[in-house]
């Protein structure tokens, strides 16, 4: 590497110094076995690792990190792995989403504070992907995303079972007395039988797909199973490529353009992806100054068909998606229909279209053509009305067609505890024509906007064989869930949104085709209710939860913290001596 290039490397502000501080920086790293030549102008690549035993979806990340490391070394770089907060969807309470913004802060500050020239982000379980992308976007170094990959198919008694999706259906069967506890336990081992994240098109696989669609990941990032050796090949190629990305000064903001977000929104529709991606994409876009709105999701996704027959909406799993050709086939199909910004630049240095234009499909049962789609017009629908002035979302591909236009009597639950307490009460006045309304589960209300929007149905309704009802809340729902579920109502109840004013017995009309959510209570009555409304007592009085509640934006703005929106880049910080 010539002297001019060396000077351009950010890391040389640490390692290139021939003084007391240069001694200090190099000497301590030499104790790990790095010889002098490592410090003489090699691009320093941070491998940002979310490995944790508390996050089983990312428990193989030490192996993936090793393959990235080999790749960086192959290309003449200097790899340095570092840990950041890992957000395990399964075990974190009250919800991993509460900590997404905290982890994003961790990532941003860790990148900026250290002598790094580029970063490879290792992401898997749901919130780890947006957290790392948000933090990296604000730090804005050359960056490549590597997802950990989905688990192998779950197989139980000869049937494919999908993570999350079948947990929900089996727990409802258990509550309805249709399966035994022994069968329930047996299915647990059969479902999550390999490393990797949820293998349905839940939030993790949706976000891994969007990493690829945004151009931040290499082609095929979305679907290679964690247990497939090709996941490690991809990691190694990412390690090699990031060194070139540094030399090309291809910072993340050159990839995360408006074109890229539009591609991601259309991809979200074409894969029937998780509603959580709406909140995450809004937050990531906010970090790079792209003004994305809920209406962009409706407008861009409206004419896009769902092309993949994957759970939770369909039959197959991510492993099948990979064998069928994976996301490149979906992107190619979108491109052929004029639904892709073909010139959007990707981290391999090529426009997105160049990566996918020849992608072959090996199984039309799994990835359908646009002419005969799995589900027509499946983009996320944005609802508005006097119940959700700032918007609410519904995933039509996961909803019951007969409920897409429905008027029903509201049965209101004031909190998730209230729901759990009363849902199976025989005296609860509810039937399948009612609309279940859950309050105080939004960003401030829960806090953290938990995935409780797909409320369990009352046992007495389940026993009739009914499996879906209209449900409305300011919460999110797991990407592996399904049902006619209206989510992310904004403003949320705790912030004084109209949702707070709904009472038992009110009539509500959901009309997805008209994009409308209407509470049949006149303005005068609503004003009276508002005058009597008292904000709930805050859950959090100190610590991070208080910071979060005081600063979190509403769901239609991505639920980021207000002071984290935007980017600072990575100017070299001042010396600490
Ligand atoms: Fe980690 Fe689903 S629980 S991806």
Coordinates of C-alpha atoms and ligand atoms in Angstrom, one line a residue:
X1 CA 0.0 0.0 0.0
X2 CA 1.4 3.4 -1.0
X3 CA 1.9 6.2 1.5
X4 CA -0.9 8.3 0.2
X5 CA -3.4 5.4 0.7
X6 CA -2.0 4.8 4.2
X7 CA -2.7 8.3 5.1
X8 CA -6.3 8.0 4.0
X9 CA -6.9 5.1 6.2
X10 CA -8.8 6.2 9.3
X11 CA -7.0 3.6 11.4
X12 CA -3.6 5.3 10.7
X13 CA -4.6 8.1 13.1
X14 CA -4.0 5.4 15.7
X15 CA -1.6 3.0 14.3
X16 CA 0.4 5.2 11.9
X17 CA 1.8 7.4 14.7
X18 CA 5.5 7.3 15.5
X19 CA 5.2 8.8 19.0
X20 CA 4.2 7.9 22.5
X21 CA 0.6 7.3 21.5
X22 CA 1.6 5.2 18.5
X23 CA 3.6 3.0 20.8
X24 CA 0.6 2.7 23.1
X25 CA -1.9 1.8 20.4
X26 CA 0.3 -0.8 18.7
X27 CA 2.0 -2.2 21.8
X28 CA -1.1 -3.3 23.5
X29 CA -2.5 -5.0 20.4
X30 CA 0.8 -6.8 19.9
X31 CA 0.0 -8.8 23.0
X32 CA -2.6 -10.6 21.0
X33 CA 0.1 -11.7 18.6
X34 CA -0.2 -9.1 15.9
X35 CA 3.2 -8.3 14.4
X36 CA 4.4 -4.9 13.3
X37 CA 3.4 -5.2 9.7
X38 CA -0.3 -5.5 10.6
X39 CA -0.1 -1.8 11.6
X40 CA 1.5 -0.5 8.5
X41 CA -1.3 0.5 6.3
X42 CA -3.6 -2.5 6.2
X43 CA -7.3 -1.6 6.2
X44 CA -8.5 -2.4 9.7
X45 CA -11.8 -4.3 9.5
X46 CA -14.1 -4.5 12.5
X47 CA -16.1 -7.7 12.8
X48 CA -19.1 -6.6 14.7
X49 CA -20.3 -9.7 16.5
X50 CA -23.7 -10.3 18.2
X51 CA -22.7 -13.8 19.4
X52 CA -24.3 -14.6 22.7
X53 CA -25.4 -17.8 24.4
X54 CA -28.4 -15.8 25.5
X55 CA -29.3 -15.3 21.9
X56 CA -29.5 -18.9 20.5
X57 CA -30.3 -17.6 16.9
X58 CA -26.8 -16.1 16.9
X59 CA -25.0 -18.9 18.8
X60 CA -22.9 -20.0 15.7
X61 CA -21.5 -16.5 15.1
X62 CA -18.1 -17.3 16.4
X63 CA -17.7 -19.6 13.4
X64 CA -19.0 -17.1 11.0
X65 CA -16.7 -14.5 12.4
X66 CA -13.8 -16.8 11.8
X67 CA -14.7 -17.1 8.2
X68 CA -15.0 -13.3 7.8
X69 CA -11.6 -13.1 9.5
X70 CA -10.1 -15.5 6.9
X71 CA -11.5 -13.4 4.2
X72 CA -10.1 -10.2 5.5
X73 CA -6.7 -11.8 5.8
X74 CA -7.0 -13.3 2.3
X75 CA -7.4 -9.7 1.0
X76 CA -4.6 -8.2 3.1
X77 CA -6.7 -6.5 5.7
X78 CA -6.3 -6.5 9.5
X79 CA -9.4 -8.1 11.1
X80 CA -10.4 -7.2 14.7
X81 CA -13.5 -8.7 16.1
X82 CA -15.6 -6.9 18.7
X83 CA -18.7 -7.7 20.6
X84 CA -21.8 -5.5 20.8
X85 CA -25.0 -6.0 22.7
X86 CA -27.0 -9.1 21.3
X87 CA -30.7 -9.0 21.3
X88 CA -32.2 -12.5 21.6
X89 CA -35.9 -12.4 20.8
X90 CA -36.6 -15.5 22.7
X91 CA -35.4 -14.7 26.2
X92 CA -35.2 -10.9 26.5
X93 CA -37.9 -9.3 28.6
X94 CA -40.0 -7.2 28.4
X95 CA -39.2 -7.2 24.7
X96 CA -36.0 -7.1 22.6
X97 CA -37.4 -4.1 20.8
X98 CA -36.9 -2.0 23.9
X99 CA -33.2 -2.5 23.5
X100 CA -32.9 -2.1 19.7
X101 CA -32.0 1.6 20.0
X102 CA -29.7 0.9 22.9
X103 CA -27.8 -1.7 20.8
X104 CA -27.7 0.7 17.9
X105 CA -26.1 3.3 20.1
X106 CA -23.6 0.6 21.2
X107 CA -22.7 -0.2 17.6
X108 CA -22.4 3.4 16.5
X109 CA -20.2 4.4 19.3
X110 CA -18.1 1.3 19.2
X111 CA -17.4 1.8 15.5
X112 CA -16.6 5.5 15.9
X113 CA -14.4 5.1 19.0
X114 CA -12.1 2.5 17.5
X115 CA -9.4 2.5 14.8
X116 CA -11.6 0.9 12.1
X117 CA -11.7 1.5 8.4
X118 CA -14.6 -0.7 7.6
X119 CA -17.0 -3.0 9.3
X120 CA -18.7 -6.4 8.7
X121 CA -21.9 -6.7 10.7
X122 CA -22.9 -10.1 11.9
X123 CA -26.7 -10.1 12.3
X124 CA -29.4 -12.8 12.8
X125 CA -32.1 -12.7 15.4
X126 CA -34.8 -10.1 14.7
X127 CA -33.6 -7.0 16.3
X128 CA -29.9 -7.5 15.7
X129 CA -30.2 -6.6 12.1
X130 CA -31.9 -3.2 12.4
X131 CA -29.9 -2.4 15.5
X132 CA -26.6 -3.0 13.7
X133 CA -27.7 -1.3 10.5
X134 CA -29.0 1.8 12.4
X135 CA -25.8 2.1 14.3
X136 CA -23.5 1.5 11.3
X137 CA -25.6 3.9 9.2
X138 CA -25.0 6.7 11.7
X139 CA -21.3 5.9 11.9
X140 CA -21.2 5.6 8.0
X141 CA -18.0 3.6 7.4
X142 CA -17.7 1.2 4.5
X143 CA -19.9 -1.7 5.7
X144 CA -21.1 -5.1 4.6
X145 CA -23.9 -7.0 6.4
X146 CA -23.6 -10.8 6.8
X147 CA -26.7 -12.6 8.2
X148 CA -26.3 -15.7 10.2
X149 CA -28.8 -17.7 8.1
X150 CA -32.0 -19.5 8.9
X151 CA -32.3 -22.8 10.7
X152 CA -33.0 -26.0 8.8
X153 CA -36.6 -26.9 8.3
X154 CA -38.5 -28.0 11.4
X155 CA -39.8 -31.5 11.0
X156 CA -42.3 -33.1 13.4
X157 CA -43.9 -36.4 12.8
X158 CA -43.3 -36.1 9.1
X159 CA -44.7 -32.6 8.9
X160 CA -42.7 -29.4 8.2
X161 CA -43.1 -27.1 11.1
X162 CA -42.0 -23.5 11.1
X163 CA -40.5 -21.5 14.0
X164 CA -42.9 -19.2 15.6
X165 CA -45.7 -20.0 13.2
X166 CA -46.3 -23.5 14.6
X167 CA -45.6 -22.4 18.1
X168 CA -48.6 -20.2 17.8
X169 CA -50.8 -22.8 16.2
X170 CA -49.7 -25.6 18.5
X171 CA -50.2 -23.4 21.6
X172 CA -53.7 -22.7 20.4
X173 CA -54.3 -26.4 19.9
X174 CA -53.0 -27.1 23.4
X175 CA -55.4 -24.5 24.8
X176 CA -58.2 -26.0 22.8
X177 CA -57.2 -29.5 24.1
X178 CA -56.3 -30.8 20.6
X179 CA -52.7 -31.8 21.4
X180 CA -51.2 -33.3 24.6
X181 CA -48.4 -31.7 26.6
X182 CA -46.1 -34.6 25.6
X183 CA -46.7 -33.8 21.9
X184 CA -46.1 -30.2 22.7
X185 CA -42.7 -31.0 24.3
X186 CA -41.7 -33.3 21.5
X187 CA -42.4 -30.6 18.9
X188 CA -40.1 -28.2 20.7
X189 CA -37.1 -30.3 19.9
X190 CA -38.2 -30.9 16.4
X191 CA -38.7 -27.3 15.5
X192 CA -35.4 -25.6 16.4
X193 CA -33.0 -28.4 15.4
X194 CA -30.0 -26.5 14.0
X195 CA -28.2 -23.3 14.3
X196 CA -29.7 -20.2 12.8
X197 CA -32.6 -17.8 13.1
X198 CA -36.3 -18.6 12.6
X199 CA -36.7 -20.4 9.3
X200 CA -40.1 -19.0 8.4
X201 CA -40.4 -15.6 6.6
X202 CA -40.5 -14.0 10.0
X203 CA -38.8 -10.8 11.0
X204 CA -35.2 -12.3 11.0
X205 CA -35.5 -13.7 7.5
X206 CA -37.4 -10.6 6.3
X207 CA -34.6 -8.4 7.6
X208 CA -31.9 -10.7 6.1
X209 CA -33.8 -10.5 2.8
X210 CA -33.9 -6.7 3.1
X211 CA -30.1 -6.6 3.8
X212 CA -29.7 -8.2 0.4
X213 CA -32.3 -6.0 -1.3
X214 CA -30.8 -2.8 0.1
X215 CA -27.5 -3.9 -1.3
X216 CA -25.8 -4.0 2.1
X217 CA -25.3 -7.8 1.9
X218 CA -23.8 -10.0 -0.9
X219 CA -26.1 -11.9 -3.2
X220 CA -27.8 -14.9 -1.6
X221 CA -27.4 -13.4 1.9
X222 CA -31.1 -13.9 2.6
X223 CA -31.6 -17.6 2.5
X224 CA -28.5 -19.8 2.8
X225 CA -29.2 -21.9 5.9
X226 CA -26.9 -21.4 8.8
X227 CA -25.9 -25.0 8.7
X228 CA -25.0 -25.0 5.0
X229 CA -21.3 -24.6 4.3
X230 CA -22.1 -21.9 1.7
X231 CA -23.1 -19.6 4.6
X232 CA -19.4 -19.7 5.6
X233 CA -18.3 -19.2 2.0
X234 CA -20.5 -16.1 1.9
X235 CA -18.9 -14.9 5.2
X236 CA -15.4 -15.4 3.8
X237 CA -16.3 -13.6 0.6
X238 CA -17.7 -10.7 2.6
X239 CA -14.3 -10.6 4.5
X240 CA -12.5 -10.4 1.2
X241 CA -14.8 -7.8 -0.3
X242 CA -14.8 -5.4 2.7
X243 CA -11.2 -4.7 2.1
X244 CA -11.9 -3.6 -1.4
X245 CA -14.9 -1.6 -0.2
X246 CA -12.6 0.3 2.1
X247 CA -10.2 1.0 -0.7
X248 CA -13.1 2.2 -2.8
X249 CA -14.4 4.4 0.0
X250 CA -17.8 3.0 -0.5
X251 CA -19.4 4.2 2.7
X252 CA -22.8 2.9 3.8
X253 CA -24.6 6.1 2.9
X254 CA -23.7 5.5 -0.7
X255 CA -25.5 2.2 -0.6
X256 CA -28.5 3.2 1.6
X257 CA -30.1 5.6 -0.9
X258 CA -33.7 6.3 -1.5
X259 CA -33.6 3.9 -4.5
X260 CA -32.3 1.2 -2.2
X261 CA -35.2 1.7 0.3
X262 CA -37.7 1.6 -2.5
X263 CA -36.3 -1.7 -3.6
X264 CA -36.5 -2.9 0.0
X265 CA -40.2 -1.9 0.3
X266 CA -41.1 -3.7 -2.9
X267 CA -39.1 -6.7 -1.8
X268 CA -40.9 -6.7 1.5
X269 CA -44.2 -7.0 -0.4
X270 CA -42.9 -9.7 -2.7
X271 CA -41.7 -11.9 0.1
X272 CA -44.8 -11.3 2.2
X273 CA -42.4 -10.1 4.9
X274 CA -42.9 -9.1 8.5
X275 CA -44.7 -6.0 9.5
X276 CA -41.8 -5.3 11.9
X277 CA -39.8 -4.4 8.8
X278 CA -41.9 -1.2 8.4
X279 CA -40.7 0.1 11.8
X280 CA -37.1 -1.0 11.1
X281 CA -36.8 0.5 7.6
X282 CA -38.2 3.8 8.8
X283 CA -35.6 3.9 11.6
X284 CA -32.7 2.9 9.3
X285 CA -33.7 5.5 6.7
X286 CA -33.9 8.1 9.4
X287 CA -30.3 7.5 10.2
X288 CA -29.1 8.3 6.7
X289 CA -31.5 11.2 6.2
X290 CA -33.9 9.5 3.8
X291 CA -37.4 10.7 4.4
X292 CA -39.4 7.5 4.2
X293 CA -43.0 7.5 5.2
X294 CA -45.7 5.0 5.9
X295 CA -47.4 6.1 2.6
X296 CA -44.3 5.0 0.7
X297 CA -45.0 1.4 1.9
X298 CA -48.5 1.5 0.7
X299 CA -47.8 3.3 -2.6
X300 CA -44.8 1.2 -3.6
X301 CA -46.0 -2.2 -2.2
X302 CA -49.6 -1.9 -3.4
X303 CA -49.2 -3.5 -6.9
X304 CA -46.6 -6.0 -5.8
X305 CA -47.7 -9.6 -5.5
X306 CA -46.4 -12.0 -2.9
X307 CA -44.1 -14.4 -4.9
X308 CA -43.0 -16.8 -2.2
X309 CA -45.1 -19.6 -0.7
X310 CA -43.4 -19.4 2.7
X311 CA -44.8 -19.7 6.3
X312 CA -46.3 -17.9 8.0
X313 CA -48.5 -17.1 5.0
X314 CA -47.7 -20.2 3.0
X315 CA -46.4 -23.8 3.1
X316 CA -42.6 -23.7 2.7
X317 CA -39.6 -22.6 4.8
X318 CA -36.4 -20.7 4.2
X319 CA -34.4 -23.8 3.3
X320 CA -36.8 -24.4 0.5
X321 CA -36.5 -20.8 -0.6
X322 CA -32.8 -21.1 -0.9
X323 CA -32.9 -24.3 -2.9
X324 CA -35.5 -22.7 -5.2
X325 CA -33.1 -19.8 -6.0
X326 CA -33.6 -17.5 -3.1
X327 CA -34.0 -13.8 -3.1
X328 CA -32.2 -13.1 -6.4
X329 CA -35.1 -14.8 -8.2
X330 CA -37.6 -12.5 -6.5
X331 CA -35.5 -9.4 -7.3
X332 CA -35.1 -10.6 -10.9
X333 CA -38.9 -10.9 -11.1
X334 CA -39.5 -7.5 -9.7
X335 CA -36.9 -6.1 -12.2
X336 CA -38.6 -7.7 -15.1
X337 CA -41.8 -6.0 -14.1
X338 CA -40.3 -2.6 -13.8
X339 CA -40.6 -2.7 -10.0
X340 CA -36.9 -2.4 -9.2
X341 CA -34.5 0.5 -9.2
X342 CA -32.0 -1.5 -11.2
X343 CA -29.1 1.0 -10.8
X344 CA -29.0 0.9 -7.0
X345 CA -25.5 0.2 -6.0
X346 CA -24.6 -2.8 -3.9
X347 CA -21.6 -3.6 -1.7
X348 CA -20.1 -5.9 -4.3
X349 CA -19.7 -2.8 -6.4
X350 CA -22.3 -3.7 -9.0
X351 CA -25.8 -2.4 -9.5
X352 CA -28.4 -4.6 -8.0
X353 CA -29.8 -5.6 -11.4
X354 CA -26.3 -6.9 -12.5
X355 CA -26.4 -9.3 -9.5
X356 CA -29.8 -10.8 -10.2
X357 CA -30.7 -10.4 -13.9
X358 CA -29.8 -14.0 -14.7
X359 CA -31.0 -15.6 -11.5
X360 CA -32.5 -19.0 -12.2
X361 CA -35.6 -20.4 -10.4
X362 CA -35.4 -24.1 -9.5
X363 CA -38.9 -24.5 -8.0
X364 CA -42.0 -22.6 -9.0
X365 CA -44.0 -24.1 -6.2
X366 CA -41.8 -22.1 -3.8
X367 CA -41.1 -19.0 -5.8
X368 CA -44.0 -18.2 -8.1
X369 CA -44.1 -16.1 -11.3
X370 CA -45.5 -12.6 -11.2
X371 CA -48.3 -13.8 -13.6
X372 CA -49.4 -16.6 -11.2
X373 CA -48.4 -15.2 -7.8
X374 CA -48.8 -17.0 -4.5
X375 CA -50.9 -14.1 -3.3
X376 CA -51.9 -11.0 -5.4
X377 CA -51.2 -7.5 -4.2
X378 CA -49.7 -8.4 -0.9
X379 CA -47.8 -5.3 0.2
X380 CA -48.2 -4.0 3.7
X381 CA -51.4 -1.9 3.8
X382 CA -51.4 1.4 5.6
X383 CA -54.7 2.2 7.3
X384 CA -55.9 5.6 8.4
X385 CA -59.0 7.0 10.0
X386 CA -60.2 8.6 13.2
X387 CA -58.8 5.6 15.1
X388 CA -55.3 5.9 13.6
X389 CA -54.7 9.4 12.3
X390 CA -51.0 8.8 11.9
X391 CA -51.5 5.4 10.4
X392 CA -51.6 1.7 11.3
X393 CA -50.4 -1.3 9.4
X394 CA -51.9 -4.7 8.4
X395 CA -50.4 -7.5 6.4
X396 CA -53.1 -8.6 4.0
X397 CA -51.2 -11.7 3.0
X398 CA -51.5 -13.0 6.6
X399 CA -55.1 -11.9 7.1
X400 CA -58.4 -13.8 6.4
X401 CA -60.0 -12.6 3.2
X402 CA -63.5 -12.6 4.7
X403 CA -62.4 -10.3 7.5
X404 CA -60.7 -7.7 5.3
X405 CA -63.9 -5.7 5.4
X406 CA -65.5 -6.1 8.8
X407 CA -67.6 -4.1 11.3
X408 CA -67.7 -5.4 14.8
X409 CA -68.3 -4.5 18.4
X410 CA -65.1 -3.6 20.3
X411 CA -64.0 -5.7 23.2
X412 CA -61.4 -3.6 24.9
X413 CA -58.4 -4.7 27.0
X414 CA -56.6 -1.9 28.8
X415 CA -53.3 -3.7 28.9
X416 CA -51.6 -7.0 28.1
X417 CA -52.1 -8.1 31.7
X418 CA -55.8 -7.3 31.4
X419 CA -56.0 -9.4 28.3
X420 CA -54.3 -12.4 29.9
X421 CA -56.5 -12.1 33.0
X422 CA -59.8 -12.0 31.1
X423 CA -59.4 -13.7 27.8
X424 CA -60.6 -17.1 28.9
X425 CA -63.2 -15.8 31.3
X426 CA -66.4 -17.6 30.5
X427 CA -68.3 -14.5 31.3
X428 CA -66.4 -12.4 28.8
X429 CA -69.0 -11.0 26.4
X430 CA -67.2 -11.9 23.1
X431 CA -67.8 -13.9 20.0
X432 CA -66.0 -14.2 16.7
X433 CA -67.7 -11.2 15.2
X434 CA -66.3 -8.9 17.8
X435 CA -63.1 -6.8 17.3
X436 CA -60.5 -7.2 20.0
X437 CA -58.8 -3.9 21.0
X438 CA -55.6 -3.9 23.0
X439 CA -54.3 -0.6 24.4
X440 CA -51.0 0.6 26.0
X441 CA -48.6 -1.7 24.1
X442 CA -47.0 0.9 21.9
X443 CA -43.4 2.3 22.1
X444 CA -44.1 4.3 25.3
X445 CA -46.9 2.2 26.7
X446 CA -45.3 -1.2 27.1
X447 CA -42.6 0.2 26.9
X448 CA -40.8 -1.1 23.8
X449 CA -43.8 -2.0 21.7
X450 CA -44.0 -5.7 22.3
X451 CA -45.1 -8.4 19.9
X452 CA -48.5 -8.9 21.5
X453 CA -50.7 -7.5 18.7
X454 CA -51.8 -11.0 17.6
X455 CA -53.8 -11.5 20.7
X456 CA -54.7 -15.1 21.5
X457 CA -58.3 -15.8 20.7
X458 CA -60.7 -16.6 23.6
X459 CA -61.0 -20.3 24.3
X460 CA -64.7 -20.3 23.8
X461 CA -64.2 -19.0 20.2
X462 CA -61.3 -21.4 19.5
X463 CA -63.5 -24.3 20.6
X464 CA -65.9 -23.4 17.8
X465 CA -63.0 -24.0 15.4
X466 CA -62.6 -20.3 14.7
X467 CA -59.0 -19.4 14.2
X468 CA -59.1 -15.7 13.3
X469 CA -60.7 -12.5 14.5
X470 CA -60.0 -8.8 13.8
X471 CA -57.6 -7.5 16.4
X472 CA -56.4 -3.9 16.8
X473 CA -53.6 -2.5 18.9
X474 CA -50.7 -0.2 19.1
X475 CA -48.4 -3.2 19.5
X476 CA -46.3 -5.1 17.0
X477 CA -46.6 -8.7 16.1
X478 CA -44.1 -11.4 15.5
X479 CA -43.2 -11.8 11.9
X480 CA -44.0 -15.5 12.2
X481 CA -47.6 -14.7 13.2
X482 CA -50.7 -14.4 11.1
X483 CA -54.2 -13.2 11.3
X484 CA -56.3 -10.2 10.6
X485 CA -54.3 -8.1 12.9
X486 CA -54.1 -4.3 12.8
X487 CA -50.8 -3.1 14.4
X488 CA -48.7 0.0 15.1
X489 CA -51.8 2.2 15.6
X490 CA -50.4 5.8 15.9
X491 CA -50.4 7.8 18.0
X492 CA -50.4 5.0 20.6
X493 CA -52.9 5.0 23.5
X494 CA -50.2 6.0 26.1
X495 CA -49.4 9.1 24.0
X496 CA -53.1 10.0 24.0
X497 CA -54.0 8.6 20.6
X498 CA -57.7 7.9 19.8
X499 CA -57.1 4.3 20.6
X500 CA -57.0 5.4 24.3
X501 CA -60.6 6.5 23.9
X502 CA -62.2 3.3 22.6
X503 CA -64.8 1.7 24.9
X504 CA -66.4 -1.7 25.1
X505 CA -69.3 -1.8 22.7
X506 CA -68.1 0.8 20.3
X507 CA -68.5 -0.2 16.7
X508 CA -65.3 -0.2 14.6
X509 CA -65.0 -0.8 10.8
X510 CA -61.9 -2.2 9.2
X511 CA -61.8 -1.8 5.4
X512 CA -58.5 -2.8 4.0
X513 CA -59.4 -2.2 0.4
X514 CA -60.3 1.4 1.4
X515 CA -57.3 1.6 3.7
X516 CA -59.6 2.8 6.5
X517 CA -60.0 2.2 10.2
X518 CA -63.0 3.9 11.6
X519 CA -64.4 4.2 15.1
X520 CA -68.1 4.9 15.0
X521 CA -68.2 7.4 17.8
X522 CA -69.0 11.0 16.9
X523 CA -66.6 13.8 17.5
X524 CA -68.5 15.3 20.4
X525 CA -68.5 12.0 22.3
X526 CA -64.8 11.6 21.6
X527 CA -64.1 15.1 22.8
X528 CA -65.9 14.3 26.1
X529 CA -63.9 11.1 26.5
X530 CA -60.7 12.9 25.8
X531 CA -61.5 15.6 28.4
X532 CA -61.9 12.8 31.0
X533 CA -58.8 10.8 29.8
X534 CA -55.8 10.6 32.2
X535 CA -52.4 9.4 30.9
X536 CA -51.3 6.2 32.6
X537 CA -48.6 6.2 35.2
X538 CA -45.3 5.7 33.5
X539 CA -43.7 2.2 34.0
X540 CA -40.2 3.5 34.1
X541 CA -38.8 6.2 36.4
X542 CA -35.1 5.7 35.9
X543 CA -32.4 4.1 33.8
X544 CA -32.5 3.3 30.1
X545 CA -36.2 2.5 30.1
X546 CA -36.9 6.1 31.2
X547 CA -34.6 7.5 28.6
X548 CA -36.4 5.4 26.1
X549 CA -39.9 6.4 27.1
X550 CA -38.9 10.1 27.2
X551 CA -37.4 10.1 23.8
X552 CA -38.9 7.3 21.7
X553 CA -40.7 8.3 18.5
X554 CA -44.0 6.8 17.5
X555 CA -44.2 3.8 15.3
X556 CA -44.9 5.8 12.1
X557 CA -41.5 7.4 12.6
X558 CA -39.6 4.1 13.2
X559 CA -39.6 4.2 17.0
X560 CA -36.1 5.4 17.1
X561 CA -35.0 7.8 19.9
X562 CA -35.4 11.3 18.7
X563 CA -31.8 12.3 19.4
X564 CA -30.4 9.3 17.4
X565 CA -32.0 10.2 14.1
X566 CA -29.4 11.2 11.5
X567 CA -25.7 10.4 11.2
X568 CA -22.5 11.9 12.5
X569 CA -20.1 9.8 10.4
X570 CA -16.8 8.7 11.9
X571 CA -14.5 11.5 12.2
X572 CA -11.4 10.5 14.3
X573 CA -12.2 11.2 17.9
X574 CA -9.8 13.2 20.1
X575 CA -6.9 11.5 21.9
X576 CA -7.5 10.1 25.3
X577 CA -4.0 11.1 26.6
Ligands
LIG1 FE1 -34.4 -15.3 16.9 FE2 -36.8 -15.9 15.7 S1 -36.3 -16.0 17.8 S2 -35.0 -15.1 14.9

